[in-house]
Amino acid sequence: MCSAALCACLALTARAQAQESATNRFAPEDVFSLEWASDPQISPDGSRVVYVRNGFDVMADRSRSALWIVDADGSRHRALTTGTGSAFSPRWSPDGSRLAYVSTEAGSPQVWIRWMDDGQTALLTNLTGSPGNLTWSPDGESLAMTMFVPDDTQPMTAPMPRRPEGAEWAPPARVIERINYRFDGAGYLPRGQTHIFVLPAEGGTPRQLTFGSKSHGGPLSWTPDSRAIVFSANLHDAHLDEPLNSEVYRLDLAEGQVTALTDRFGPDGGPAVSPDGSLIAYTGFDDAYQGYQVTALYLMNADGSDPRIVTGELDRDVADIQWTEDGTGILFQYDDQGNTRIARASLGGQVTDLATNLGGLSLGRPYGGGQLSASRDGVVAYTHTTPDHPADVAVVRPGSEDGTRITRLNDDLLAHKELAEVREMWWESSFDGRPIQGWLALPPGFDPTGTYPMILEIHGGPFANYGDRFAAEIQLMAAAGYVVLYTNPRGSTSYGGEFGNLIHHNYPGEDYDDLMSGVDALLREGYVDREQLFVTGGSGGGVLTAWIVGTTDRFAGAVVAKPVINWASFVLTADNPVFFTKYWFPSNPWDDPDHYWARSPLSRVGNVTTPTMLLTGEADYRTPMSETEQYYMGLQLSGAETAMVRIPGASHGIASRPSNLAAKISYILEWFGKYRTEASSPPAT
């Protein structure tokens, strides 16, 4: 038995060690200190990279951005913009002497230019809208861009009594006459279209080049003679009824003539003109109204003749295409088994991988998505991520086996934290034996001889993928002492067209079996308490979470985030009804109500005994709040323990504001903590 003094000393030491351990773990307040790189633009000679350095303003609770520059070997890393506004969309001039970019320093988004020899800057525009898709002409004399143009059509009005002077009446009625009248994250849409403009590189008034009642937008690609711009748009009369049926067009600047270069049914997008102007590369597929369709790389002659597929053997989605300077190949990115790669395709279709671990732009959860650019000599700059850091800048040189990371934006924060170790895991589905991939995030101080609670975290989409990428929410769950399992069940992208379409008109379905098989495989490892299993997911993951608790009672607690609960009400209230009814269902809900109901988690709400919390943004127009409200009332009426957390002002991307990201994960962990027993806590370290 120890003396009183010794016992007190040991208690103080244990308390200090516990406090130090907690301090060394990733915590919700750390979200505000995260930084990430985006839009890396390598100079034409391959010597330098300008990128957007993003972070959060803790006082404004908003993201902020500035332009930074770093040599391609990682040296001379310094700021380019230091004003009060945000700066983004950097674009090198063809000769590398100037940098065009967009900044809000003047109070609204405007185009600026910087001379790279002496650092002098100038404001080029006085725009009333926000410029997008900024692109230099090959001769360096012009900048093309897109911008929203309001139209003067007015909705129906009704006569009102005269308002007395000084009276404070309610806001006027809002009249809706369009099928697409609001969009998640943007709110109620103004009337107008996006059009293409050209601006002299010396500044002045942008000249509008396209007109009409349909949007002309997307990435812009100049012909080598600087006389035409190639772009993609849906200019068909039935563009509202067939939202994916876009074509590639050529816009001649002198005459303003727009000529269609493709004519197949399906999306043709992201065009890029070859360096000699003879070919155009683009992406797309022949639309078969499937939930998931693989986007391939195509080539055609500059006049639109002889279209042919290049990556027909790849069976993966091609994105972000760019020509090599010599015109013998095309660079692109694609997802494969939860990892995003950079590859080169020859004109004959041979695909060669150049680098892995592209991504890191999704801070909350480990989704794909990255950006890249290439220099004349083939050096590629890109956003790089692994589970221990969000997007940094990396470069890959011709002949290298993989890229080299040249920035470390979060070392000041994360190098001093004990993060979750992430391990890859595979298992066979109990439904048909298919191999299913997942990842484990292990809590700091993990001891395989201990016993831990587990969280199954399910991705949305449903046609999307998780991977070995940084994810603040996953790290926070692990830091709270949970083993976190996240996975790509059938329907996930990055495994080919057949795997993705296993849930076509069958969602939720056997993806449930894939997920439960993953939980069973993890339980066989021996360190997870089978009485302390928790489940959560957002959007499509919210659908599956609600389906799971309506099917099994094996989970001790669940959080259903921004879900679809009733497919019929969803397609009639979400922000893209034509797409959802055409691609996710065989007919409209009144034509086949049984099909809609059979796939709706609301049909199983009477089975739920798992304590289930719901969490959704009140400004969510993708999976509207009414979906959450239906499920909440169903759980209440059926007697299940439940709570509803509403995030004011948040859209479907709840975590777009750092405080909302922190609130989301904190409420999830608080709910799970109510049903987590001390017996399942990990051993002290």
XYZ file of C-alpha atoms in Angstrom:
685
model
C 0.000 0.000 0.000
C 1.434 3.379 -0.990
C 1.756 6.350 1.289
C -0.696 9.253 0.961
C 2.028 11.455 -0.540
C 3.042 8.795 -3.062
C -0.584 8.123 -4.032
C -1.143 11.847 -4.566
C 2.006 12.044 -6.679
C 0.920 9.064 -8.803
C -2.543 10.587 -9.251
C -1.063 13.895 -10.410
C 1.256 12.072 -12.812
C -1.619 10.026 -14.277
C -3.743 13.176 -14.651
C -0.898 14.997 -16.407
C -0.342 12.043 -18.756
C -4.063 11.914 -19.561
C -4.147 15.652 -20.278
C -1.059 15.372 -22.477
C -2.604 12.431 -24.349
C -5.804 14.414 -24.956
C -3.806 17.428 -26.134
C -1.877 15.278 -28.594
C -5.056 14.048 -30.266
C -6.869 15.740 -33.105
C -9.745 17.762 -31.629
C -12.748 19.692 -33.044
C -11.050 23.042 -32.414
C -8.177 21.909 -34.657
C -10.513 22.020 -37.659
C -10.210 25.821 -37.678
C -6.423 25.549 -38.115
C -6.422 23.187 -41.096
C -5.012 24.404 -44.411
C -5.115 22.856 -47.853
C -3.743 23.521 -51.322
C -5.905 23.686 -54.444
C -5.624 24.575 -58.126
C -1.825 24.124 -58.474
C -0.664 25.793 -61.703
C 2.843 24.971 -62.874
C 4.710 27.566 -64.926
C 5.170 26.833 -68.646
C 8.884 26.105 -68.098
C 8.155 23.763 -65.167
C 10.230 25.716 -62.654
C 7.556 27.133 -60.319
C 4.071 26.358 -59.038
C 1.454 28.919 -58.069
C -1.366 27.472 -56.006
C -4.318 28.533 -53.869
C -3.573 28.242 -50.168
C -6.847 27.791 -48.287
C -7.653 28.075 -44.620
C -10.353 29.251 -42.243
C -11.064 32.585 -40.606
C -12.091 31.566 -37.089
C -13.746 34.939 -36.437
C -15.808 34.962 -39.638
C -16.336 31.160 -39.636
C -15.578 31.119 -43.363
C -12.863 29.853 -45.654
C -10.214 32.241 -46.980
C -7.663 31.847 -49.742
C -4.472 33.445 -51.054
C -2.003 32.708 -53.828
C 1.373 31.230 -52.929
C 4.325 30.286 -55.114
C 6.944 27.573 -54.645
C 9.792 26.349 -56.799
C 9.243 22.897 -58.256
C 11.940 21.514 -55.958
C 10.112 22.826 -52.868
C 12.341 25.836 -52.230
C 11.456 29.546 -52.046
C 7.938 28.995 -50.727
C 6.278 32.403 -50.263
C 3.052 34.397 -50.577
C 2.029 36.179 -53.772
C -1.135 37.878 -52.521
C -1.462 39.364 -49.066
C -4.514 41.635 -49.395
C -7.709 41.540 -47.384
C -9.707 39.667 -50.008
C -9.478 36.081 -51.197
C -7.541 35.204 -54.358
C -8.040 32.147 -56.561
C -7.991 30.795 -60.153
C -4.321 31.570 -60.963
C -3.426 31.150 -64.648
C 0.024 31.598 -66.212
C 0.325 33.420 -69.508
C 1.676 31.215 -72.332
C 5.171 32.722 -72.021
C 5.171 32.630 -68.202
C 5.725 36.375 -67.844
C 2.303 37.168 -66.326
C -0.207 35.613 -63.991
C -3.938 36.259 -64.278
C -6.120 35.494 -61.290
C -9.398 36.375 -59.597
C -9.459 38.298 -56.326
C -12.062 39.922 -54.081
C -9.574 42.535 -52.885
C -11.575 45.293 -54.610
C -14.766 44.160 -52.872
C -16.118 41.719 -55.471
C -14.578 39.012 -57.675
C -12.506 40.727 -60.380
C -9.748 39.702 -62.779
C -6.251 40.881 -61.839
C -2.886 40.449 -63.498
C 0.601 40.214 -62.030
C 3.880 40.736 -63.870
C 6.176 38.016 -62.566
C 9.457 39.878 -63.108
C 8.762 42.753 -60.704
C 5.564 41.716 -58.878
C 3.505 44.666 -60.123
C -0.260 44.018 -60.167
C -3.182 45.658 -61.921
C -6.970 45.372 -61.731
C -8.285 44.475 -65.205
C -12.056 44.459 -64.768
C -15.070 46.058 -63.136
C -17.449 43.126 -63.381
C -20.944 42.856 -61.949
C -20.741 39.036 -61.864
C -18.167 36.480 -60.823
C -15.775 35.340 -63.600
C -15.131 31.640 -64.110
C -13.043 29.322 -66.307
C -10.326 31.942 -66.851
C -8.212 30.870 -69.867
C -5.364 32.600 -71.750
C -5.340 32.738 -75.541
C -2.237 31.087 -77.023
C -0.974 34.451 -78.340
C -1.175 35.937 -74.819
C -3.336 38.850 -75.965
C -6.710 37.809 -74.527
C -8.403 36.031 -71.637
C -11.578 34.026 -72.116
C -13.961 33.514 -69.213
C -17.547 32.653 -68.371
C -19.971 34.829 -66.438
C -23.635 34.766 -65.457
C -25.845 37.150 -67.423
C -29.260 37.989 -65.920
C -32.209 38.133 -68.279
C -35.094 40.570 -68.164
C -37.975 38.083 -68.092
C -40.306 38.586 -65.179
C -42.531 36.007 -63.463
C -46.244 36.442 -63.087
C -47.339 39.299 -60.841
C -50.680 39.978 -59.215
C -52.193 43.385 -58.345
C -51.809 44.356 -54.695
C -53.485 47.044 -52.599
C -51.531 50.282 -52.378
C -49.134 50.186 -49.441
C -49.428 53.244 -47.195
C -46.292 55.348 -47.017
C -44.082 54.133 -44.181
C -45.972 50.840 -43.770
C -43.896 47.689 -43.152
C -45.526 44.855 -45.057
C -44.331 41.305 -45.490
C -41.836 40.572 -48.313
C -43.502 40.134 -51.717
C -44.563 36.702 -52.911
C -41.995 34.614 -54.778
C -43.469 33.174 -58.007
C -41.893 29.970 -59.356
C -42.410 28.937 -63.005
C -39.298 26.827 -63.773
C -38.593 23.166 -63.015
C -35.069 23.977 -61.792
C -35.641 26.960 -59.550
C -33.247 26.318 -56.675
C -29.982 24.486 -56.179
C -28.252 23.224 -53.092
C -25.641 25.660 -51.818
C -26.835 28.396 -54.186
C -30.395 28.805 -52.940
C -33.115 30.182 -55.205
C -31.660 30.686 -58.657
C -31.723 34.060 -60.393
C -33.084 34.249 -63.928
C -30.400 34.195 -66.570
C -27.692 32.106 -68.205
C -23.916 31.664 -68.183
C -22.155 32.983 -71.286
C -18.626 33.225 -72.702
C -16.690 36.506 -72.731
C -13.282 37.576 -73.973
C -11.167 40.249 -72.285
C -8.043 42.015 -73.596
C -5.041 41.014 -71.486
C -4.321 44.712 -71.010
C -7.719 45.211 -69.397
C -10.939 46.860 -70.484
C -14.513 45.808 -71.035
C -15.154 42.084 -71.593
C -16.933 41.318 -74.866
C -19.822 38.868 -74.683
C -19.491 36.170 -77.336
C -22.486 33.884 -76.755
C -26.139 34.722 -76.286
C -29.522 33.093 -75.891
C -31.638 31.317 -73.310
C -29.245 28.404 -72.702
C -26.002 28.386 -70.735
C -22.659 28.268 -72.561
C -20.163 27.303 -69.903
C -17.627 24.854 -68.594
C -13.886 24.660 -69.282
C -12.720 26.638 -72.321
C -10.000 25.566 -74.769
C -8.519 27.901 -77.412
C -7.430 26.811 -80.851
C -3.678 27.419 -81.421
C -4.350 30.402 -83.737
C -6.332 32.168 -80.973
C -9.278 32.577 -83.343
C -11.743 30.123 -81.807
C -12.758 28.618 -78.478
C -13.959 25.044 -77.973
C -16.381 24.389 -75.120
C -19.151 22.063 -73.959
C -22.800 22.902 -73.345
C -26.312 21.517 -73.617
C -27.908 23.768 -76.243
C -30.635 21.346 -77.293
C -34.259 22.447 -77.234
C -34.911 19.599 -74.785
C -32.046 20.610 -72.479
C -34.324 20.621 -69.419
C -35.755 17.165 -70.178
C -32.358 15.652 -71.051
C -29.942 17.361 -68.633
C -26.891 15.214 -69.511
C -27.093 15.519 -73.300
C -24.279 18.016 -73.869
C -22.160 18.493 -77.011
C -18.756 19.936 -77.855
C -18.976 23.231 -79.767
C -16.586 25.528 -81.626
C -17.032 29.278 -81.206
C -15.413 31.445 -83.906
C -14.540 34.809 -82.407
C -14.683 36.877 -85.591
C -18.194 35.868 -86.661
C -19.536 34.715 -83.299
C -20.706 31.497 -84.965
C -21.251 28.438 -82.749
C -20.856 25.043 -84.469
C -21.675 21.669 -82.915
C -18.829 19.168 -83.274
C -20.516 16.155 -81.614
C -24.032 14.807 -81.957
C -24.347 11.568 -79.997
C -26.901 11.180 -77.179
C -25.017 11.580 -73.943
C -22.614 13.961 -72.242
C -19.629 15.235 -74.219
C -17.541 17.533 -72.047
C -14.182 18.902 -70.921
C -12.813 19.452 -74.451
C -9.099 20.148 -74.993
C -7.598 21.154 -78.352
C -4.297 19.501 -79.291
C -1.177 21.723 -79.488
C -1.208 21.632 -83.309
C -4.977 22.175 -83.500
C -5.690 19.030 -85.499
C -7.452 17.022 -82.761
C -9.847 17.577 -79.890
C -9.893 15.348 -76.820
C -13.039 15.165 -74.713
C -14.845 12.929 -72.229
C -18.260 11.320 -72.174
C -20.374 8.215 -72.695
C -23.362 6.930 -74.653
C -26.228 7.603 -72.288
C -28.223 4.520 -71.319
C -30.097 6.119 -68.392
C -28.112 4.081 -65.893
C -27.353 5.301 -62.398
C -23.634 4.930 -63.060
C -21.955 5.156 -66.457
C -18.183 5.140 -66.971
C -16.838 8.378 -68.453
C -14.252 7.602 -71.134
C -11.674 9.617 -73.078
C -12.455 10.313 -76.744
C -10.666 11.893 -79.697
C -12.024 13.504 -82.842
C -10.653 15.611 -85.659
C -10.875 19.359 -85.224
C -13.949 19.524 -87.477
C -15.769 16.875 -85.417
C -15.164 14.000 -87.816
C -13.944 10.513 -86.891
C -14.849 10.412 -83.174
C -13.266 7.430 -81.421
C -12.814 6.146 -77.894
C -9.280 6.106 -76.475
C -9.654 4.507 -73.023
C -12.157 1.794 -73.828
C -10.124 -0.819 -71.944
C -9.677 1.224 -68.758
C -13.184 0.809 -67.214
C -12.588 3.818 -64.972
C -13.834 7.419 -65.089
C -11.523 9.824 -66.927
C -11.425 13.452 -65.755
C -9.396 16.667 -66.015
C -7.784 15.986 -69.402
C -4.731 17.942 -70.651
C -2.549 17.450 -73.704
C 1.164 16.833 -73.475
C 3.136 19.593 -75.183
C 4.299 17.336 -78.026
C 0.728 16.268 -78.793
C 1.483 12.554 -78.501
C -0.502 11.928 -75.324
C -3.188 13.143 -72.949
C -2.833 13.488 -69.183
C -5.829 12.770 -66.965
C -6.885 11.613 -63.517
C -8.955 8.598 -62.544
C -10.009 6.761 -59.381
C -8.984 3.140 -58.898
C -9.941 1.166 -55.780
C -10.303 4.272 -53.644
C -7.098 5.993 -54.773
C -6.879 8.776 -57.345
C -4.142 8.460 -59.960
C -2.564 10.611 -62.652
C -2.081 8.822 -65.952
C -1.053 9.404 -69.559
C -2.919 7.934 -72.504
C -1.259 7.611 -75.879
C -3.373 8.428 -78.924
C -3.603 4.690 -79.490
C -5.067 4.065 -76.034
C -2.090 2.826 -74.012
C -2.492 4.065 -70.423
C 0.534 4.617 -68.171
C 0.220 5.621 -64.515
C 2.379 8.572 -63.443
C 1.462 9.217 -59.796
C -0.892 8.183 -56.991
C -2.547 9.899 -54.000
C -4.079 12.783 -55.939
C -6.748 14.550 -53.863
C -7.216 16.051 -50.431
C -9.802 18.715 -51.273
C -12.593 17.150 -49.182
C -11.700 17.970 -45.583
C -14.538 16.253 -43.767
C -14.688 12.791 -45.291
C -12.252 10.805 -47.479
C -13.791 11.434 -50.899
C -11.902 11.653 -54.177
C -11.267 14.837 -56.123
C -8.011 16.560 -56.977
C -6.462 19.010 -59.427
C -3.422 19.017 -61.696
C -1.584 21.020 -64.365
C 1.349 20.260 -66.667
C 4.300 22.257 -67.986
C 5.720 22.204 -71.505
C 8.421 19.716 -70.496
C 5.980 17.290 -68.886
C 6.337 18.175 -65.195
C 2.943 17.781 -63.507
C 1.886 19.664 -60.372
C -1.043 18.254 -58.412
C -2.800 18.150 -55.058
C -1.488 15.294 -52.918
C -3.057 13.617 -49.897
C -2.655 10.653 -47.574
C -4.657 9.870 -44.416
C -2.339 12.078 -42.342
C -2.667 15.341 -44.291
C -5.099 17.294 -46.505
C -4.058 18.502 -49.942
C -0.459 19.623 -50.363
C 1.330 20.445 -53.618
C 3.330 17.660 -55.248
C 5.128 17.332 -58.572
C 5.905 14.339 -60.740
C 8.603 14.492 -63.413
C 8.836 12.454 -66.599
C 10.405 9.095 -65.866
C 9.640 9.211 -62.123
C 7.765 6.327 -60.528
C 5.671 8.626 -58.335
C 5.370 12.241 -57.240
C 7.281 14.301 -54.683
C 5.437 16.369 -52.095
C 6.850 19.911 -52.021
C 4.658 21.633 -49.386
C 3.696 20.661 -45.842
C 0.978 23.120 -44.955
C -0.199 21.358 -41.789
C 3.046 20.248 -40.184
C 2.695 23.065 -37.636
C -0.589 21.465 -36.501
C -0.593 17.766 -37.339
C 3.077 16.893 -36.831
C 2.464 17.312 -33.097
C -0.710 15.221 -33.053
C -1.062 11.475 -32.727
C -3.352 10.713 -35.643
C -5.278 7.551 -36.412
C -3.402 4.872 -38.281
C -5.343 3.881 -41.415
C -5.158 0.296 -42.670
C -6.622 -1.229 -45.825
C -9.008 -4.155 -45.432
C -10.779 -6.553 -47.852
C -13.552 -9.099 -47.299
C -16.119 -11.095 -49.256
C -19.767 -10.086 -49.369
C -22.138 -12.581 -47.808
C -24.519 -11.994 -50.709
C -22.405 -13.171 -53.636
C -18.793 -13.464 -52.487
C -17.652 -10.291 -54.247
C -14.483 -8.734 -52.811
C -15.267 -5.486 -50.975
C -12.649 -2.929 -49.978
C -12.556 -0.830 -46.839
C -10.249 0.976 -44.460
C -9.803 0.979 -40.688
C -8.903 4.100 -38.751
C -7.427 2.949 -35.446
C -7.551 5.181 -32.374
C -4.286 6.730 -31.144
C -2.527 4.373 -28.787
C -4.313 1.397 -30.344
C -3.610 -1.917 -28.601
C -4.801 -5.021 -30.476
C -5.211 -6.835 -27.138
C -7.741 -4.242 -25.979
C -11.463 -3.969 -26.712
C -12.866 -0.958 -28.567
C -16.201 0.405 -29.726
C -16.627 0.654 -33.497
C -18.206 3.172 -35.874
C -19.274 2.109 -39.368
C -19.125 5.336 -41.445
C -20.874 5.109 -44.851
C -20.207 7.328 -47.866
C -22.827 9.211 -49.838
C -23.322 9.537 -53.551
C -24.195 6.732 -53.796
C -21.976 6.746 -56.900
C -18.790 7.956 -55.190
C -15.866 6.419 -53.321
C -13.927 6.662 -50.106
C -10.203 5.996 -49.997
C -6.882 6.372 -48.205
C -7.227 10.144 -47.951
C -7.302 12.669 -45.114
C -10.688 13.057 -43.402
C -11.182 15.266 -40.369
C -14.392 13.522 -39.316
C -12.786 10.080 -39.415
C -9.805 11.364 -37.428
C -12.076 12.914 -34.788
C -14.017 9.673 -34.383
C -10.784 7.722 -33.913
C -9.444 10.347 -31.496
C -12.542 9.733 -29.372
C -11.472 6.107 -28.968
C -13.414 4.372 -31.733
C -12.213 1.954 -34.381
C -13.705 3.444 -37.555
C -14.602 1.259 -40.534
C -15.258 3.041 -43.825
C -15.762 1.175 -47.038
C -16.841 1.089 -50.676
C -19.827 -1.252 -51.007
C -21.293 -2.153 -54.384
C -22.394 0.956 -56.249
C -19.160 2.734 -55.367
C -17.081 4.190 -58.176
C -13.440 3.284 -58.915
C -14.177 -0.435 -59.416
C -15.632 -0.320 -62.931
C -19.000 0.031 -64.586
C -20.402 -3.377 -63.667
C -19.661 -2.959 -59.940
C -21.117 0.550 -59.894
C -24.359 -0.505 -61.563
C -25.067 -3.376 -59.189
C -27.337 -0.896 -57.368
C -29.048 0.455 -60.504
C -32.767 0.586 -59.621
C -31.747 -1.489 -56.589
C -30.676 0.937 -53.897
C -30.656 0.214 -51.018
C -30.149 -3.455 -51.765
C -27.299 -5.881 -51.461
C -24.968 -3.028 -50.475
C -26.433 -3.725 -47.027
C -24.902 -7.215 -47.154
C -21.531 -5.777 -48.203
C -21.515 -3.463 -45.185
C -22.628 -6.087 -42.658
C -20.006 -8.494 -44.021
C -17.382 -5.823 -43.360
C -18.540 -5.461 -39.764
C -18.422 -9.251 -39.344
C -14.913 -9.410 -40.794
C -13.752 -6.726 -38.387
C -15.312 -8.513 -35.406
C -13.254 -11.564 -36.279
C -10.133 -9.474 -35.629
C -11.001 -9.704 -31.929
C -10.524 -6.136 -30.695
C -14.007 -4.702 -31.330
C -16.779 -5.046 -28.755
C -19.749 -6.581 -30.610
C -22.097 -4.925 -28.091
C -20.701 -1.489 -28.908
C -21.267 -1.099 -32.639
C -22.368 2.291 -34.002
C -23.296 3.404 -37.499
C -23.557 6.713 -39.325
C -23.402 8.188 -42.809
C -24.446 11.259 -44.753
C -26.645 11.662 -47.832
C -26.514 8.251 -49.539
C -24.793 7.079 -46.358
C -27.757 8.439 -44.446
C -30.064 6.378 -46.654
C -28.095 3.222 -45.866
C -27.869 4.030 -42.148
C -31.655 4.380 -41.935
C -32.040 1.165 -43.959
C -29.640 -0.658 -41.629
C -31.458 0.247 -38.397
C -34.740 -0.723 -40.068
C -33.268 -4.127 -40.910
C -31.122 -5.113 -37.895
C -30.869 -4.269 -34.198
C -27.156 -5.096 -33.889
C -26.073 -1.454 -33.504
C -26.101 0.335 -30.159
C -26.679 3.739 -31.730
C -27.056 5.409 -35.130
C -26.856 8.884 -36.640
C -28.700 9.387 -39.926
C -27.258 12.516 -41.565
C -29.000 14.443 -44.398
C -30.842 11.356 -45.661
C -33.432 10.400 -48.240
C -36.220 8.653 -46.342
C -39.094 8.616 -48.833
C -37.977 8.384 -52.470
C -41.277 9.714 -53.829
C -41.172 12.894 -51.769
C -37.435 13.242 -52.439
C -37.642 13.328 -56.241
C -40.456 15.892 -56.011
C -38.688 18.252 -53.594
C -34.949 17.898 -54.351
C -33.044 20.330 -56.561
C -32.668 18.139 -59.682
C -35.938 16.226 -60.172
C -35.479 15.418 -63.877
C -32.113 13.761 -63.277
C -33.225 11.727 -60.282
C -36.369 10.380 -61.919
C -34.614 9.522 -65.214
C -31.434 7.939 -63.871
C -32.330 6.518 -60.478
C -35.827 5.153 -61.168
C -37.579 3.422 -64.053
C -40.550 5.816 -63.976
C -42.203 8.681 -62.108
C -43.446 7.948 -58.579
C -47.147 7.985 -59.505
C -46.530 5.374 -62.212
C -44.821 2.862 -59.928
C -45.391 3.820 -56.275
C -44.571 0.322 -55.044
C -41.021 0.530 -56.442
C -40.402 3.871 -54.731
C -41.854 2.675 -51.419
C -40.016 -0.649 -51.387
C -36.664 1.211 -51.511
C -37.639 3.893 -48.983
C -36.199 3.565 -45.447
C -39.485 5.019 -44.188
C -41.116 1.692 -45.112
C -39.064 0.054 -42.325
C -39.317 2.729 -39.633
C -41.649 0.539 -37.569
C -38.835 -2.001 -37.145
C -36.341 0.432 -35.592
C -35.279 -0.201 -31.994
C -31.801 1.368 -32.297
C -31.483 4.825 -30.690
C -31.309 6.968 -33.847
C -30.462 10.646 -34.141
C -30.991 12.680 -37.322
C -28.776 15.574 -38.432
C -29.433 17.850 -41.452
C -28.826 21.413 -42.602
C -31.937 23.568 -42.654
C -31.004 25.005 -46.085
C -30.394 21.585 -47.649
C -32.025 21.491 -51.098
C -30.412 18.195 -52.150
C -31.975 16.023 -49.437
C -34.469 18.539 -48.059
C -35.211 18.890 -44.366
C -38.674 17.442 -44.981
C -37.018 14.030 -45.470
C -35.465 14.230 -42.017
C -38.709 15.479 -40.482
C -40.641 12.503 -41.892
C -38.240 10.023 -40.374
C -38.090 11.828 -37.055
C -41.881 11.728 -36.732
C -41.944 8.097 -37.840
C -39.437 7.195 -35.126
C -41.404 9.167 -32.551
C -44.687 7.507 -33.487
C -43.110 4.047 -33.477
C -41.591 4.612 -30.031
C -37.902 4.553 -30.970
C -35.488 6.734 -29.033
C -34.587 9.633 -31.290
C -33.473 13.253 -31.585
C -33.307 15.691 -34.485
C -30.364 18.094 -34.890
C -30.975 20.943 -37.331
C -27.997 23.019 -38.512
C -29.262 26.556 -39.249
C -28.315 27.972 -42.640
C -26.392 24.848 -43.690
C -26.827 23.327 -47.131
C -26.177 19.699 -48.091
C -22.462 20.353 -47.624
C -22.863 20.907 -43.902
C -19.119 21.083 -43.325
C -18.561 24.030 -45.685
C -18.260 26.219 -42.580
C -15.726 25.013 -40.008
C -18.047 25.486 -37.046
C -20.642 23.311 -38.763
C -18.064 20.581 -39.405
C -17.142 20.679 -35.717
C -20.807 20.708 -34.697
C -21.660 17.779 -36.955
C -19.011 15.449 -35.574
C -19.460 16.666 -31.988
C -23.183 15.870 -32.017
C -22.509 12.452 -33.577
C -19.996 11.600 -30.875
C -22.249 12.977 -28.149
C -25.103 10.741 -29.293
C -22.901 7.673 -29.482
C -21.426 8.524 -26.085
C -24.871 8.138 -24.508
C -24.898 4.458 -25.455
C -21.210 3.651 -25.096
C -20.324 1.658 -22.002
C -17.173 2.024 -19.961
C -16.485 -1.673 -20.380
C -15.731 -1.072 -24.049
C -13.246 1.706 -23.438
C -9.680 1.001 -24.606
C -7.032 0.197 -22.024
C -5.113 3.109 -20.530
C -1.770 3.880 -22.156
